[in-house]
XYZ file of C-alpha atoms in Angstrom:
664
model
C 72.830 261.879 276.226
C 73.558 261.497 280.225
C 76.895 261.940 281.316
C 77.973 259.753 284.551
C 80.842 262.333 285.185
C 80.480 265.957 285.017
C 82.883 268.519 282.895
C 83.902 270.988 285.045
C 83.735 274.774 283.454
C 84.799 278.051 285.270
C 84.599 281.712 283.841
C 87.869 283.846 283.794
C 87.389 287.389 282.967
C 84.083 286.417 280.944
C 85.713 283.734 279.003
C 85.231 280.042 279.509
C 88.175 277.795 280.252
C 87.150 274.227 279.658
C 88.763 271.394 281.836
C 88.557 268.374 279.722
C 88.129 265.053 281.839
C 87.585 261.532 280.496
C 84.001 261.114 280.272
C 81.313 258.277 279.839
C 78.098 257.984 278.578
C 74.985 255.587 278.634
C 73.776 253.826 275.663
C 71.762 256.708 274.333
C 73.584 257.133 270.888
C 76.115 254.446 271.672
C 78.910 256.821 270.425
C 81.116 256.988 273.443
C 83.401 254.555 274.855
C 86.345 254.818 277.339
C 88.751 254.957 274.478
C 88.081 257.127 271.650
C 89.084 255.220 268.588
C 89.169 256.689 265.059
C 85.915 254.757 264.405
C 83.991 256.324 266.820
C 85.187 259.810 265.800
C 83.933 258.877 262.319
C 80.784 258.058 263.811
C 80.140 260.931 265.727
C 81.188 263.109 262.346
C 78.514 260.931 260.459
C 75.879 261.797 263.261
C 76.442 265.486 263.315
C 77.111 265.934 259.237
C 73.174 265.930 258.417
C 72.644 268.593 261.420
C 75.438 271.095 260.325
C 75.650 270.359 256.341
C 74.800 273.190 254.393
C 71.247 273.917 254.108
C 69.596 276.143 251.287
C 66.879 277.940 253.492
C 63.944 279.734 252.174
C 64.756 283.390 251.533
C 63.776 285.480 254.310
C 63.099 289.289 254.656
C 66.205 289.772 256.379
C 69.340 291.712 254.839
C 71.577 290.163 252.275
C 75.066 289.314 253.702
C 77.984 288.094 251.525
C 80.628 286.274 253.297
C 83.792 286.111 250.894
C 86.745 283.809 251.505
C 89.745 284.098 248.991
C 89.437 281.209 246.579
C 92.408 278.869 247.116
C 94.974 277.593 244.384
C 94.440 273.948 243.720
C 97.621 272.331 244.905
C 96.142 268.998 245.822
C 95.773 269.084 249.624
C 94.516 271.403 252.381
C 97.070 272.704 254.805
C 96.219 274.343 258.124
C 96.305 277.668 256.937
C 93.209 276.811 254.793
C 91.647 274.986 257.631
C 92.215 278.081 259.706
C 90.747 280.903 257.068
C 87.865 278.690 256.333
C 87.015 277.884 259.599
C 86.672 281.825 260.326
C 84.324 282.551 257.283
C 82.186 279.177 258.277
C 81.942 280.807 261.779
C 80.940 284.475 260.292
C 78.742 282.882 257.995
C 76.828 280.639 260.340
C 76.745 283.544 262.761
C 74.809 285.783 260.331
C 72.300 282.983 259.252
C 71.571 282.747 262.900
C 70.612 286.547 262.915
C 68.022 285.908 260.102
C 69.986 287.086 257.172
C 70.360 285.902 253.779
C 73.822 284.583 253.613
C 76.094 283.962 250.531
C 79.214 281.849 251.227
C 80.669 280.697 248.064
C 83.746 278.743 247.110
C 85.540 278.104 243.858
C 89.278 277.692 242.547
C 91.854 279.814 241.226
C 92.962 277.153 238.760
C 95.336 278.543 235.966
C 99.050 279.107 236.347
C 102.511 278.033 235.976
C 102.914 275.835 239.041
C 100.157 273.318 237.585
C 101.350 273.468 234.054
C 104.936 272.522 235.161
C 103.450 269.790 237.388
C 101.458 268.373 234.570
C 104.660 268.408 232.155
C 107.043 266.449 234.866
C 103.989 263.778 234.910
C 103.127 263.945 231.337
C 99.477 264.496 231.988
C 97.430 267.396 230.648
C 96.927 270.500 233.041
C 93.466 270.071 232.850
C 93.350 266.603 234.278
C 95.924 267.458 236.721
C 94.081 270.485 238.049
C 90.676 268.756 238.161
C 92.071 265.846 240.057
C 93.575 268.482 242.729
C 90.202 270.313 243.019
C 88.218 267.137 243.606
C 90.500 266.207 246.513
C 90.556 269.561 248.078
C 86.681 269.675 247.641
C 86.331 266.407 249.386
C 88.370 267.951 252.383
C 86.419 270.802 252.679
C 83.298 268.769 252.560
C 85.014 266.621 255.192
C 85.280 269.980 257.422
C 81.594 270.605 257.242
C 81.906 274.049 255.941
C 78.876 275.843 255.287
C 79.550 276.767 251.772
C 77.354 277.436 248.733
C 78.752 274.725 246.269
C 75.885 275.311 243.661
C 77.843 278.691 243.129
C 81.259 276.919 242.665
C 83.447 278.367 240.041
C 86.783 277.399 238.319
C 89.079 279.934 236.671
C 90.100 277.041 234.095
C 86.139 276.478 233.041
C 85.394 277.986 229.612
C 82.051 278.961 230.912
C 84.127 281.319 233.485
C 86.930 282.408 231.467
C 84.722 283.402 228.444
C 83.882 286.341 230.705
C 87.478 287.167 231.556
C 87.981 287.411 227.594
C 84.612 289.475 227.651
C 86.254 291.925 230.045
C 89.604 291.929 228.183
C 87.586 293.038 225.002
C 85.789 295.783 226.854
C 88.986 297.284 227.927
C 90.491 296.776 224.364
C 87.671 298.606 222.997
C 88.128 301.556 225.262
C 91.900 301.556 224.566
C 92.390 300.353 228.271
C 94.256 297.161 226.985
C 96.776 297.476 224.173
C 100.057 295.987 223.073
C 103.279 297.210 222.589
C 107.035 296.173 222.369
C 108.907 296.102 225.868
C 111.939 294.823 227.575
C 110.990 291.915 230.048
C 112.630 289.429 232.470
C 112.811 286.345 230.396
C 113.008 283.001 232.202
C 114.653 280.497 229.696
C 113.899 277.527 231.377
C 110.257 278.074 232.182
C 110.057 280.118 229.035
C 107.789 282.934 230.084
C 108.055 286.708 231.468
C 108.634 287.238 234.917
C 107.684 290.195 237.192
C 110.477 292.179 238.873
C 109.652 290.564 242.059
C 110.154 287.106 240.984
C 113.889 287.992 240.134
C 116.704 288.266 242.907
C 119.355 290.818 243.142
C 121.775 288.425 241.506
C 119.394 288.143 238.252
C 118.074 284.467 239.082
C 114.809 283.312 238.578
C 112.819 282.583 241.902
C 111.187 279.603 240.200
C 113.839 277.779 238.127
C 116.761 279.238 239.356
C 117.975 279.985 235.765
C 119.772 283.364 235.050
C 117.035 285.682 233.918
C 117.577 287.271 230.344
C 116.187 290.627 229.167
C 114.150 289.976 226.115
C 112.249 292.538 223.737
C 108.829 291.064 223.225
C 105.489 292.413 222.084
C 103.576 292.412 225.137
C 99.725 293.013 226.317
C 99.330 295.940 229.035
C 96.246 297.176 230.915
C 96.471 300.900 230.941
C 96.327 301.278 234.611
C 97.748 304.838 234.619
C 94.637 305.970 233.232
C 92.997 305.375 236.759
C 96.209 306.692 238.698
C 94.737 310.192 239.714
C 91.152 308.503 240.882
C 92.870 305.658 242.424
C 95.555 307.979 244.662
C 92.337 310.757 245.322
C 89.907 307.967 246.240
C 92.252 306.719 249.155
C 91.120 310.031 250.766
C 87.631 308.923 251.227
C 86.339 309.130 254.852
C 84.950 305.616 254.350
C 88.708 304.258 254.433
C 89.791 306.087 257.604
C 90.095 302.895 259.625
C 92.479 301.784 256.803
C 95.095 304.430 257.004
C 98.095 301.968 257.458
C 97.197 300.442 254.182
C 96.287 303.789 252.547
C 100.013 304.947 253.609
C 101.326 301.695 251.504
C 98.954 302.172 248.503
C 99.822 305.962 248.308
C 103.314 305.317 248.118
C 102.873 302.702 245.447
C 100.493 304.590 243.163
C 102.473 307.906 243.892
C 101.310 311.400 243.708
C 99.918 312.087 240.027
C 102.284 315.163 239.309
C 103.025 314.482 235.955
C 102.205 312.321 232.826
C 103.969 309.635 230.714
C 104.139 309.910 226.885
C 105.551 307.304 224.374
C 108.247 309.349 221.986
C 109.232 307.150 218.699
C 112.862 306.388 218.242
C 115.188 306.831 215.286
C 117.890 304.562 215.313
C 120.893 304.413 213.559
C 122.429 301.336 211.621
C 124.923 300.710 214.352
C 122.339 300.291 217.057
C 121.228 296.750 217.859
C 117.908 295.530 216.199
C 116.877 294.482 219.757
C 115.733 298.042 220.405
C 111.848 299.342 220.899
C 110.484 301.420 218.631
C 109.237 303.802 221.249
C 110.567 305.057 224.479
C 108.299 306.027 227.389
C 109.173 309.363 229.146
C 107.614 311.199 232.168
C 107.572 314.811 232.776
C 106.102 316.740 235.459
C 105.752 320.088 233.053
C 103.622 318.710 230.057
C 102.361 322.170 229.584
C 105.999 322.742 227.937
C 106.522 319.708 225.993
C 106.566 321.596 222.608
C 109.887 322.985 224.082
C 111.925 319.617 224.521
C 115.490 320.018 223.448
C 117.231 316.711 224.682
C 116.376 313.439 226.514
C 118.987 312.036 228.980
C 119.166 308.528 230.014
C 121.077 306.615 232.549
C 123.677 303.563 232.317
C 120.483 301.558 233.349
C 118.572 302.418 230.426
C 118.155 300.058 227.419
C 119.577 302.633 225.025
C 122.906 302.571 226.926
C 123.514 298.522 226.353
C 125.286 299.380 222.835
C 127.432 302.336 224.536
C 131.016 302.390 226.026
C 130.492 303.455 229.762
C 133.225 304.974 231.619
C 135.053 302.435 234.190
C 133.315 303.258 237.626
C 135.366 300.655 239.387
C 138.343 302.548 240.293
C 136.623 305.164 242.504
C 133.966 305.082 245.184
C 132.218 308.025 243.127
C 131.648 308.035 239.615
C 133.004 310.954 237.826
C 130.490 313.120 235.917
C 130.300 311.868 232.089
C 128.045 312.422 229.291
C 127.779 311.133 225.702
C 125.670 311.829 222.955
C 123.977 308.852 221.329
C 123.409 307.885 217.722
C 119.519 307.288 218.429
C 117.258 310.264 218.542
C 113.614 310.400 219.364
C 110.735 312.309 217.375
C 108.869 314.903 219.475
C 105.162 313.886 218.304
C 103.935 317.418 219.048
C 106.338 319.212 216.972
C 107.722 316.396 214.765
C 111.423 317.641 215.635
C 114.163 315.184 216.034
C 115.557 315.315 219.661
C 118.997 314.271 220.712
C 119.682 311.701 223.247
C 122.470 311.754 225.832
C 123.693 309.040 228.130
C 124.879 310.811 231.200
C 124.978 310.635 235.334
C 124.732 314.338 235.836
C 121.155 315.056 235.989
C 118.814 313.719 238.700
C 116.251 311.297 237.203
C 112.691 311.303 238.343
C 111.964 308.376 240.829
C 111.787 304.812 239.222
C 112.896 306.244 235.997
C 115.839 305.883 233.825
C 115.157 308.700 231.508
C 114.932 312.617 231.798
C 113.012 315.074 229.597
C 115.036 318.113 228.984
C 113.179 321.226 228.787
C 115.834 324.102 229.486
C 113.326 327.135 228.854
C 111.235 325.869 231.779
C 113.648 323.729 234.254
C 116.795 324.827 235.955
C 118.280 321.155 236.006
C 117.704 321.134 232.359
C 119.618 324.636 231.760
C 122.426 323.292 233.823
C 122.799 320.372 231.678
C 122.341 322.301 228.213
C 125.167 324.478 229.282
C 127.443 321.592 229.951
C 126.944 320.009 226.642
C 126.801 323.408 224.767
C 123.233 323.015 223.656
C 121.624 325.917 222.318
C 118.060 326.669 223.101
C 115.599 329.576 222.579
C 113.902 330.882 225.525
C 110.004 330.018 225.866
C 108.130 333.304 225.125
C 106.295 334.561 228.058
C 102.932 333.582 227.860
C 99.972 335.070 230.227
C 97.700 332.272 229.387
C 96.497 329.816 231.696
C 99.102 327.335 232.210
C 96.856 324.746 233.743
C 94.479 325.057 230.766
C 97.631 324.553 228.404
C 98.777 321.390 230.329
C 94.973 319.799 229.932
C 94.963 320.492 226.246
C 98.620 319.031 225.751
C 97.448 315.836 227.803
C 94.202 315.707 226.001
C 96.010 315.639 222.795
C 98.218 312.762 223.815
C 95.548 310.801 224.732
C 93.971 311.340 221.387
C 97.261 310.370 219.573
C 97.334 307.179 222.011
C 100.416 307.973 223.388
C 99.701 308.590 227.150
C 98.470 311.858 228.632
C 96.956 310.588 231.915
C 98.046 312.330 235.294
C 100.248 309.544 236.917
C 103.393 309.515 239.006
C 106.884 308.661 237.756
C 106.858 305.243 239.337
C 103.403 303.713 238.339
C 103.441 301.613 235.165
C 100.872 300.054 233.051
C 100.127 296.460 234.054
C 101.892 293.873 231.950
C 99.259 291.033 231.491
C 100.506 288.587 228.999
C 102.373 285.377 229.264
C 104.016 282.972 227.125
C 102.769 279.681 228.486
C 99.649 277.337 227.608
C 97.657 277.073 231.086
C 95.678 280.485 230.988
C 92.974 282.475 229.604
C 93.620 282.903 225.872
C 93.797 286.566 224.909
C 90.845 286.873 222.491
C 92.591 288.894 219.469
C 93.491 287.874 216.061
C 96.243 288.993 213.982
C 95.894 289.349 210.274
C 98.395 290.812 208.092
C 95.678 293.204 206.210
C 93.692 294.169 209.016
C 95.887 294.009 211.983
C 94.759 293.144 215.428
C 91.124 292.305 215.243
C 89.315 291.244 218.381
C 87.312 288.280 218.449
C 83.493 288.443 217.828
C 81.972 288.227 221.277
C 79.492 285.749 219.627
C 82.471 283.561 219.223
C 83.592 283.308 222.706
C 85.161 281.793 224.769
C 88.226 281.139 222.756
C 88.811 277.717 224.171
C 92.432 276.454 224.865
C 93.302 273.367 222.468
C 92.904 270.034 223.811
C 96.212 268.103 224.445
C 96.928 264.366 224.732
C 96.436 263.395 228.175
C 99.039 260.757 228.041
C 101.877 263.020 227.229
C 101.372 266.736 227.643
C 104.554 268.491 226.143
C 103.048 272.077 225.195
C 105.214 275.062 226.191
C 103.094 277.794 224.569
C 99.900 278.121 222.426
C 102.425 278.546 219.546
C 102.965 274.426 220.024
C 99.495 273.834 218.540
C 99.554 275.313 214.807
C 95.933 273.709 214.382
C 94.620 276.028 216.782
C 96.687 278.759 215.782
C 95.895 279.421 212.330
C 92.387 280.700 211.608
C 90.599 283.090 209.433
C 90.228 286.973 209.803
C 86.768 287.844 211.629
C 86.750 291.185 209.320
C 88.246 290.139 205.993
C 88.079 286.209 206.133
C 91.730 286.077 204.947
C 94.423 283.777 206.487
C 95.175 284.914 210.147
C 96.628 283.694 213.445
C 95.243 283.966 216.803
C 97.279 285.461 219.636
C 99.570 282.842 221.063
C 100.023 284.687 224.636
C 97.929 283.815 227.711
C 96.752 286.161 230.614
C 98.275 286.652 233.980
C 96.502 284.757 236.417
C 95.456 287.824 238.334
C 93.184 288.955 235.458
C 90.969 285.930 236.368
C 91.225 286.599 240.144
C 90.396 290.148 239.669
C 86.677 289.757 239.596
C 85.552 286.260 240.748
C 83.906 287.595 243.526
C 81.594 289.184 241.362
C 80.785 286.053 239.572
C 79.594 284.277 242.713
C 76.556 286.279 242.635
C 75.275 284.747 239.501
C 77.521 281.881 238.602
C 75.285 280.334 235.720
C 74.324 283.547 234.076
C 74.902 283.069 230.370
C 73.815 286.609 229.336
C 76.217 288.743 231.608
C 79.481 288.490 233.781
C 77.715 288.867 236.987
C 74.592 290.544 239.001
C 75.212 293.457 241.435
C 75.157 292.860 245.157
C 76.949 294.492 247.940
C 80.093 292.592 249.381
C 79.915 292.638 253.430
C 83.011 290.612 254.593
C 86.336 289.453 253.064
C 88.395 286.783 255.083
C 92.145 286.165 254.182
C 94.507 284.003 255.823
C 97.733 284.360 258.273
C 99.793 282.932 255.367
C 99.065 286.138 253.417
C 100.209 288.274 256.322
C 103.365 286.321 256.829
C 104.225 286.491 253.250
C 103.617 290.060 253.288
C 105.982 290.363 256.299
C 108.586 288.086 254.699
C 108.827 290.185 251.587
C 109.483 293.489 253.427
C 111.793 291.923 255.424
C 113.636 290.425 252.417
C 113.395 293.987 250.660
C 115.190 295.769 253.616
C 118.843 295.036 252.722
C 118.277 296.660 249.115
C 115.871 299.487 250.047
C 116.173 299.933 253.744
C 114.022 303.445 253.570
C 111.041 301.965 251.411
C 111.204 298.515 253.588
C 111.174 300.661 256.760
C 108.129 302.731 255.543
C 106.358 299.540 254.885
C 107.103 298.063 257.957
C 105.667 300.690 259.845
C 102.423 300.669 258.063
C 102.447 296.786 258.386
C 103.330 297.145 262.333
C 100.391 299.672 263.058
C 97.689 297.716 261.661
C 95.085 297.090 264.531
C 94.675 293.303 264.133
C 97.318 291.040 263.326
C 96.640 287.406 262.085
C 100.352 286.686 262.229
C 100.932 288.542 265.784
C 101.857 285.377 267.410
C 104.673 284.309 264.902
C 107.605 283.808 267.216
C 109.664 285.002 263.955
C 108.461 288.445 264.034
C 108.735 291.239 266.321
C 106.563 294.164 265.542
C 108.351 296.360 268.330
C 111.446 296.320 266.340
C 112.822 297.906 263.178
C 112.326 295.862 259.866
C 116.348 295.566 259.814
C 116.324 293.719 263.116
C 113.890 290.985 261.984
C 114.601 287.505 261.878
C 115.403 286.476 258.302
C 112.651 284.569 256.925
C 113.300 280.568 257.112
C 112.186 277.960 254.592
C 110.124 275.250 256.131
C 112.225 272.332 257.247
C 109.820 269.640 255.133
C 109.967 271.841 251.760
C 111.766 270.085 249.100
C 114.635 271.828 247.722
C 116.776 271.004 244.692
C 119.992 268.840 244.586
C 121.129 269.673 241.088
C 123.580 266.838 239.756
C 126.274 268.154 237.406
C 128.487 265.465 235.841
C 131.647 266.327 233.664
C 130.093 269.851 233.322
C 126.969 268.589 232.124
C 123.712 269.145 234.164
C 122.137 265.556 234.461
C 119.229 266.307 236.980
C 117.683 267.881 239.932
C 116.448 265.577 242.770
C 114.162 266.803 245.525
C 115.576 266.732 249.107
C 113.869 268.001 252.350
C 115.397 271.372 253.467
C 116.242 269.849 256.753
C 118.316 266.964 255.491
C 120.069 269.023 252.643
C 121.076 271.406 255.100
C 122.922 268.650 257.240
C 124.180 266.543 254.397
C 128.002 266.135 254.159
C 129.792 266.042 250.923
C 130.160 262.291 251.046
C 126.518 261.793 252.034
C 125.352 264.325 248.761
C 127.649 261.975 246.502
C 126.184 258.859 247.560
C 122.731 260.134 247.637
C 123.218 261.557 243.955
C 125.236 258.536 242.835
C 122.225 256.510 243.616
C 119.650 258.427 241.471
C 118.389 256.848 238.339
C 119.736 259.450 235.852
C 123.026 259.154 237.182
C 123.177 255.563 236.902
C 121.992 255.558 233.362
C 124.698 258.095 232.281
C 127.827 257.021 234.698
C 127.157 253.185 235.007
C 129.860 252.058 236.867
C 132.503 254.548 235.918
C 134.965 255.384 238.547
C 134.923 258.654 240.362
C 137.827 260.788 240.003
C 136.416 263.640 242.532
C 133.428 265.151 243.523
C 132.582 268.763 245.030
C 129.525 269.614 247.026
C 127.890 273.328 247.280
C 125.050 273.763 249.522
C 123.945 277.013 251.994
C 121.405 276.623 254.672
C 117.875 277.046 253.146
C 118.984 277.038 249.613
C 118.996 274.521 246.611
C 122.241 272.504 246.444
C 124.531 271.464 243.750
C 126.886 268.559 243.580
C 129.663 268.126 240.826
C 131.222 265.045 239.790
C 134.266 264.343 237.680
C 134.407 260.707 236.054
C 136.433 258.653 234.108
C 133.884 258.740 231.182
C 133.311 260.548 228.133
C 129.830 261.516 227.108
C 128.442 260.957 223.592
C 126.541 264.055 221.963
C 123.327 261.760 221.900
C 123.870 261.034 225.606
C 124.057 264.614 226.572
C 121.103 265.819 224.550
C 118.941 262.638 225.641
């Protein structure tokens, strides 16, 4: 192409600063005109597409290089965060190809999860239809970007060919006793009907997604025994290979905690007066397991589930709570001695970090002796033993592991990973429950356990319990009647190993082949989200948040460093409170005569500026309001809204609703 007017370029400090001016071209390709129209832009894209499109070159003698960008959740449309991170990984991929390397640059989809299921419920379509439609749209957009992805290695976590291997992974953990099921109190969202992590519940006990008040519910849940790896995870952070990651190491060490003790499960013995909503075991932590045979009491705080059935002293009248203690009806059994141990509700002892219980061993602990004296609890002295205490400690922990009650070196704050979810759209847990045989793993030859098909015209599932034909099956061991596990896995189980499947996505014999990972790319969004979480944590846990913020700010490179809302030179408590996107749609809840009618979506920038009259007019024009209220006169209305939050408008109208109308 011959330009009739030159483009000026100047070099400043080794960088090119381009000065763009209008340019003209001779006939050449015939793509340029004085006005660059959309049609000309598309012609340019078509011209270059075949030249920059992914080509599968012959394998060279060069080094293998794996460029991994985090796979996206298929929400339906790319945003600029996607464009940014995938442009970066595309540039890295092309750079290493030009250096003669064999580059792997794959793409896939983190396709399971609650957002897709809720969207499908709202639209009365199946989650698979909704998800695949979104994937097709986003794949088309990525193709238009011209990114150099290996689409022949594309994976979707909702594809049975993928989640078969997630189930295989689960069974491998189960057979090694690293996946297990037990009763646990969980955060239960009564609207979304699923378990929530602690981070998904605000300080007022409200679900971050549905806005419902969260309930504490006793459920039998599946866990991954992450505590079994606490010691190696903690010591592994001291590897010289990680010296450039010292800021992240500081955060992770704080999260894992020094493994100075062990967690042990003790059986509970409850009296008839104690609620049936009480677990059969209690998890206890001690830093002196070598003396576990000499436990004389257990102390629990007012936050422990055992305190719920007990009358607590009134602490509202004074700024400092008065010391108190109370002997509970419930006891624990020491599994090492079969001795029944009393439990005290108290605020006298200092509980271990992140724990609401304390193991009392007066013969070996001064704090235990002081409490035993207060409650007049007799205890014999521990015989002096010249033996190796460290050896005794290891023997006790080995015995605990053999009994399946814990016994791994761990800090007081690290817990096992709760991975079960009570929803449809996730990987089915491959376990069958039989009254005769108990929990039986599905034979690997019968995998994958595929989700039941649903009516594409009217998806109404809330969980796999809603599909009895799928739920009822035969026991693989005794062939008698049994039922499948109805919980699905947390989506993080699916995304914990996807980068390995990329290396051999069509392998039907094993999960993956083995190859070195060279580069991982993530987006500015992840960094901004981390900063926002630390800032919002600060009012509740300022010291902890300050430590996290210090590590965050000391990192070498910041993707979100030019964000005007962040100032890494200031303390976390001086940061601007995270703002919700003005274009984000918040809920305006309509309540008529005390009955919740519906929620309508209103952009944040509009909702923040609505007057009460405007909100009333907007709500009264909604289809549901018109159906229910009709032409009934409005006696009064009240509008409640705070900046960046969902709003509520309350109507009092001159009409009585029938029971059928209310439940419709």
